């Protein structure tokens, strides 16, 4: 059983939220890219919790890709003053507002500053430095420009000393060479 909870069509993408039997799926341009399933929630929340727990005193974070808002929600912590969010697709942000019960109204938190633009472009333009940069869990086949060495170098250049970069990586839908090149790009930067 499927029910459409949200639909947005714009120049930057077509976004829908579809409710299935026991979860909601975020669909961007015909591809399901995030789910409210427990497994997906754990992965996306860990993208925020792990760097927060490892960094000794984080104050500013950047989340690249809003998704369903689980990563942003997990980075909103008492010690963190600012959470910048770069999301290229307006519809994803609009859909996030309909998921307030899932992500604890992350977009309404006064610490959160949303930028409707590509994360790479924001990194090029901003003068801000971050203690945490986390790149949301989108598959490399759907967004390969955030798995390159020059992307990771941009992130490195925008981090404070001791900053932590957290990137989701998956071997599914990739051959061994593709997966290794993605890991090597991260390590090289």
Coordinates of N, CA and C in Angstrom, one line a residue, residues 7-84:
X7 N 4.4 16.2 -2.4 CA 4.9 16.2 -3.8 C 5.3 17.7 -4.1
X8 N 6.5 17.8 -4.7 CA 7.0 19.1 -5.2 C 7.7 18.9 -6.5
X9 N 7.4 19.8 -7.4 CA 8.1 19.7 -8.7 C 8.6 21.1 -9.0
X10 N 9.9 21.2 -9.2 CA 10.5 22.5 -9.5 C 11.7 22.3 -10.4
X11 N 12.4 23.4 -10.7 CA 13.5 23.4 -11.7 C 14.7 22.6 -11.1
X12 N 14.7 22.5 -9.8 CA 15.9 21.8 -9.1 C 15.6 20.4 -8.8
X13 N 14.4 19.9 -9.1 CA 14.1 18.5 -8.9 C 12.6 18.2 -8.6
X14 N 12.2 17.0 -8.7 CA 10.9 16.5 -8.3 C 11.1 15.7 -7.1
X15 N 10.3 16.0 -6.0 CA 10.5 15.4 -4.7 C 9.1 14.9 -4.2
X16 N 9.1 13.7 -3.7 CA 7.9 13.2 -3.1 C 8.2 12.4 -1.8
X17 N 7.3 12.4 -0.9 CA 7.3 11.5 0.2 C 6.2 10.5 0.0
X18 N 6.6 9.2 0.1 CA 5.6 8.2 -0.1 C 5.6 7.3 1.1
X19 N 4.4 7.1 1.6 CA 4.2 6.2 2.8 C 3.9 4.8 2.3
X20 N 4.7 3.9 2.7 CA 4.5 2.5 2.5 C 3.9 1.9 3.8
X21 N 3.8 0.6 3.9 CA 3.2 0.0 5.1 C 3.7 0.6 6.4
X22 N 5.0 0.6 6.6 CA 5.5 0.9 7.9 C 6.7 2.0 7.8
X23 N 6.8 2.6 6.7 CA 7.9 3.6 6.6 C 7.5 4.6 5.5
X24 N 8.3 5.8 5.6 CA 8.1 6.8 4.5 C 9.4 6.8 3.7
X25 N 9.3 7.0 2.4 CA 10.5 7.1 1.5 C 10.5 8.5 0.9
X26 N 11.7 9.1 0.9 CA 12.0 10.3 0.2 C 12.4 10.0 -1.2
X27 N 11.7 10.4 -2.2 CA 12.0 10.1 -3.6 C 12.4 11.4 -4.3
X28 N 13.6 11.4 -4.9 CA 14.1 12.6 -5.6 C 14.4 12.2 -7.0
X29 N 13.7 12.8 -7.9 CA 13.8 12.6 -9.4 C 13.7 11.1 -9.7
X30 N 12.7 10.4 -9.1 CA 12.5 9.0 -9.4 C 13.3 8.0 -8.6
X31 N 14.1 8.4 -7.7 CA 15.0 7.5 -6.9 C 14.6 7.7 -5.4
X32 N 14.3 6.6 -4.8 CA 14.2 6.6 -3.3 C 15.6 6.8 -2.8
X33 N 15.8 7.8 -2.0 CA 17.1 8.1 -1.5 C 17.2 8.1 0.0
X34 N 16.1 8.1 0.8 CA 16.1 8.0 2.2 C 14.8 7.4 2.7
X35 N 14.9 6.8 3.9 CA 13.7 6.1 4.4 C 13.6 6.4 5.9
X36 N 12.4 6.3 6.4 CA 12.2 6.5 7.9 C 12.4 5.1 8.6
X37 N 12.8 4.1 7.9 CA 13.0 2.8 8.5 C 14.1 2.9 9.6
X38 N 14.0 2.1 10.6 CA 15.0 2.1 11.7 C 16.4 2.0 11.2
X39 N 16.7 1.2 10.3 CA 18.0 1.0 9.7 C 18.5 2.3 9.1
X40 N 17.7 3.0 8.3 CA 18.1 4.3 7.7 C 18.3 5.3 8.8
X41 N 17.4 5.4 9.8 CA 17.5 6.4 10.8 C 18.8 6.2 11.6
X42 N 19.2 5.0 11.9 CA 20.5 4.8 12.6 C 21.6 5.3 11.8
X43 N 21.7 4.9 10.5 CA 22.8 5.4 9.6 C 22.9 6.9 9.6
X44 N 21.8 7.5 9.3 CA 21.7 9.0 9.2 C 22.0 9.7 10.5
X45 N 21.5 9.2 11.6 CA 21.8 9.8 12.9 C 23.3 9.7 13.2
X46 N 23.8 8.5 12.9 CA 25.2 8.3 13.3 C 26.2 9.3 12.5
X47 N 25.7 9.7 11.3 CA 26.5 10.7 10.6 C 26.7 12.0 11.4
X48 N 25.8 12.3 12.3 CA 25.9 13.4 13.2 C 26.4 13.1 14.5
X49 N 26.0 12.0 15.1 CA 26.4 11.7 16.5 C 27.9 11.3 16.5
X50 N 28.4 10.5 15.6 CA 29.8 10.1 15.7 C 30.8 11.3 15.7
X51 N 30.7 12.2 14.7 CA 31.7 13.3 14.8 C 31.5 14.2 16.0
X52 N 30.3 14.3 16.4 CA 30.0 15.1 17.7 C 30.6 14.5 18.9
X53 N 30.5 13.1 19.0 CA 31.1 12.4 20.2 C 32.6 12.4 20.1
X54 N 33.2 12.4 18.9 CA 34.6 12.3 18.8 C 35.3 13.7 19.0
X55 N 34.7 14.7 18.5 CA 35.3 16.1 18.6 C 35.3 16.5 20.1
X56 N 36.4 17.1 20.6 CA 36.4 17.5 22.0 C 35.5 18.7 22.4
X57 N 35.3 19.6 21.4 CA 34.5 20.8 21.7 C 33.9 21.4 20.4
X58 N 33.0 20.7 19.8 CA 32.5 21.2 18.5 C 31.5 22.4 18.8
X59 N 31.6 23.4 17.9 CA 30.8 24.6 18.0 C 30.0 24.8 16.7
X60 N 30.6 24.5 15.6 CA 29.9 24.8 14.3 C 30.0 23.5 13.4
X61 N 28.8 23.2 12.8 CA 28.8 22.0 12.0 C 28.1 22.4 10.6
X62 N 28.5 21.6 9.6 CA 27.9 21.7 8.3 C 27.4 20.4 7.9
X63 N 26.1 20.3 7.5 CA 25.5 19.1 7.0 C 25.3 19.3 5.5
X64 N 25.9 18.5 4.7 CA 25.6 18.6 3.2 C 24.6 17.5 2.9
X65 N 23.4 18.0 2.5 CA 22.3 17.2 2.1 C 21.4 17.0 3.3
X66 N 20.2 17.5 3.2 CA 19.2 17.4 4.4 C 18.6 16.1 4.5
X67 N 18.2 15.4 3.3 CA 17.5 14.2 3.4 C 16.2 14.3 4.1
X68 N 16.0 13.4 5.1 CA 14.8 13.5 6.0 C 15.1 14.2 7.3
X69 N 16.3 14.7 7.4 CA 16.6 15.6 8.6 C 17.2 14.9 9.8
X70 N 17.4 13.6 9.7 CA 17.9 12.8 10.9 C 19.4 13.2 11.2
X71 N 20.2 13.5 10.2 CA 21.6 13.9 10.5 C 21.6 15.3 11.2
X72 N 20.8 16.2 10.6 CA 20.7 17.5 11.1 C 20.3 17.5 12.6
X73 N 19.2 16.7 12.8 CA 18.7 16.6 14.2 C 19.7 16.1 15.2
X74 N 20.5 15.1 14.7 CA 21.5 14.5 15.6 C 22.7 15.5 15.9
X75 N 23.0 16.4 15.0 CA 24.0 17.4 15.2 C 23.6 18.6 16.1
X76 N 22.3 18.8 16.3 CA 21.8 19.9 17.2 C 22.0 19.4 18.6
X77 N 23.1 19.9 19.2 CA 23.5 19.6 20.5 C 23.8 20.8 21.3
X78 N 23.7 20.8 22.7 CA 23.9 22.0 23.5 C 25.2 22.8 23.2
X79 N 26.3 22.1 23.0 CA 27.6 22.7 22.8 C 27.7 23.4 21.4
X80 N 26.9 22.9 20.4 CA 27.0 23.4 19.1 C 26.1 24.6 18.9
X81 N 26.8 25.7 18.5 CA 26.1 27.0 18.3 C 25.4 27.1 17.0
X82 N 26.0 26.6 15.9 CA 25.5 26.7 14.5 C 25.5 25.4 13.8
X83 N 24.4 25.1 13.1 CA 24.4 24.0 12.2 C 23.9 24.5 10.8
X84 N 24.9 24.6 9.9 CA 24.6 25.0 8.5 C 24.2 23.8 7.7

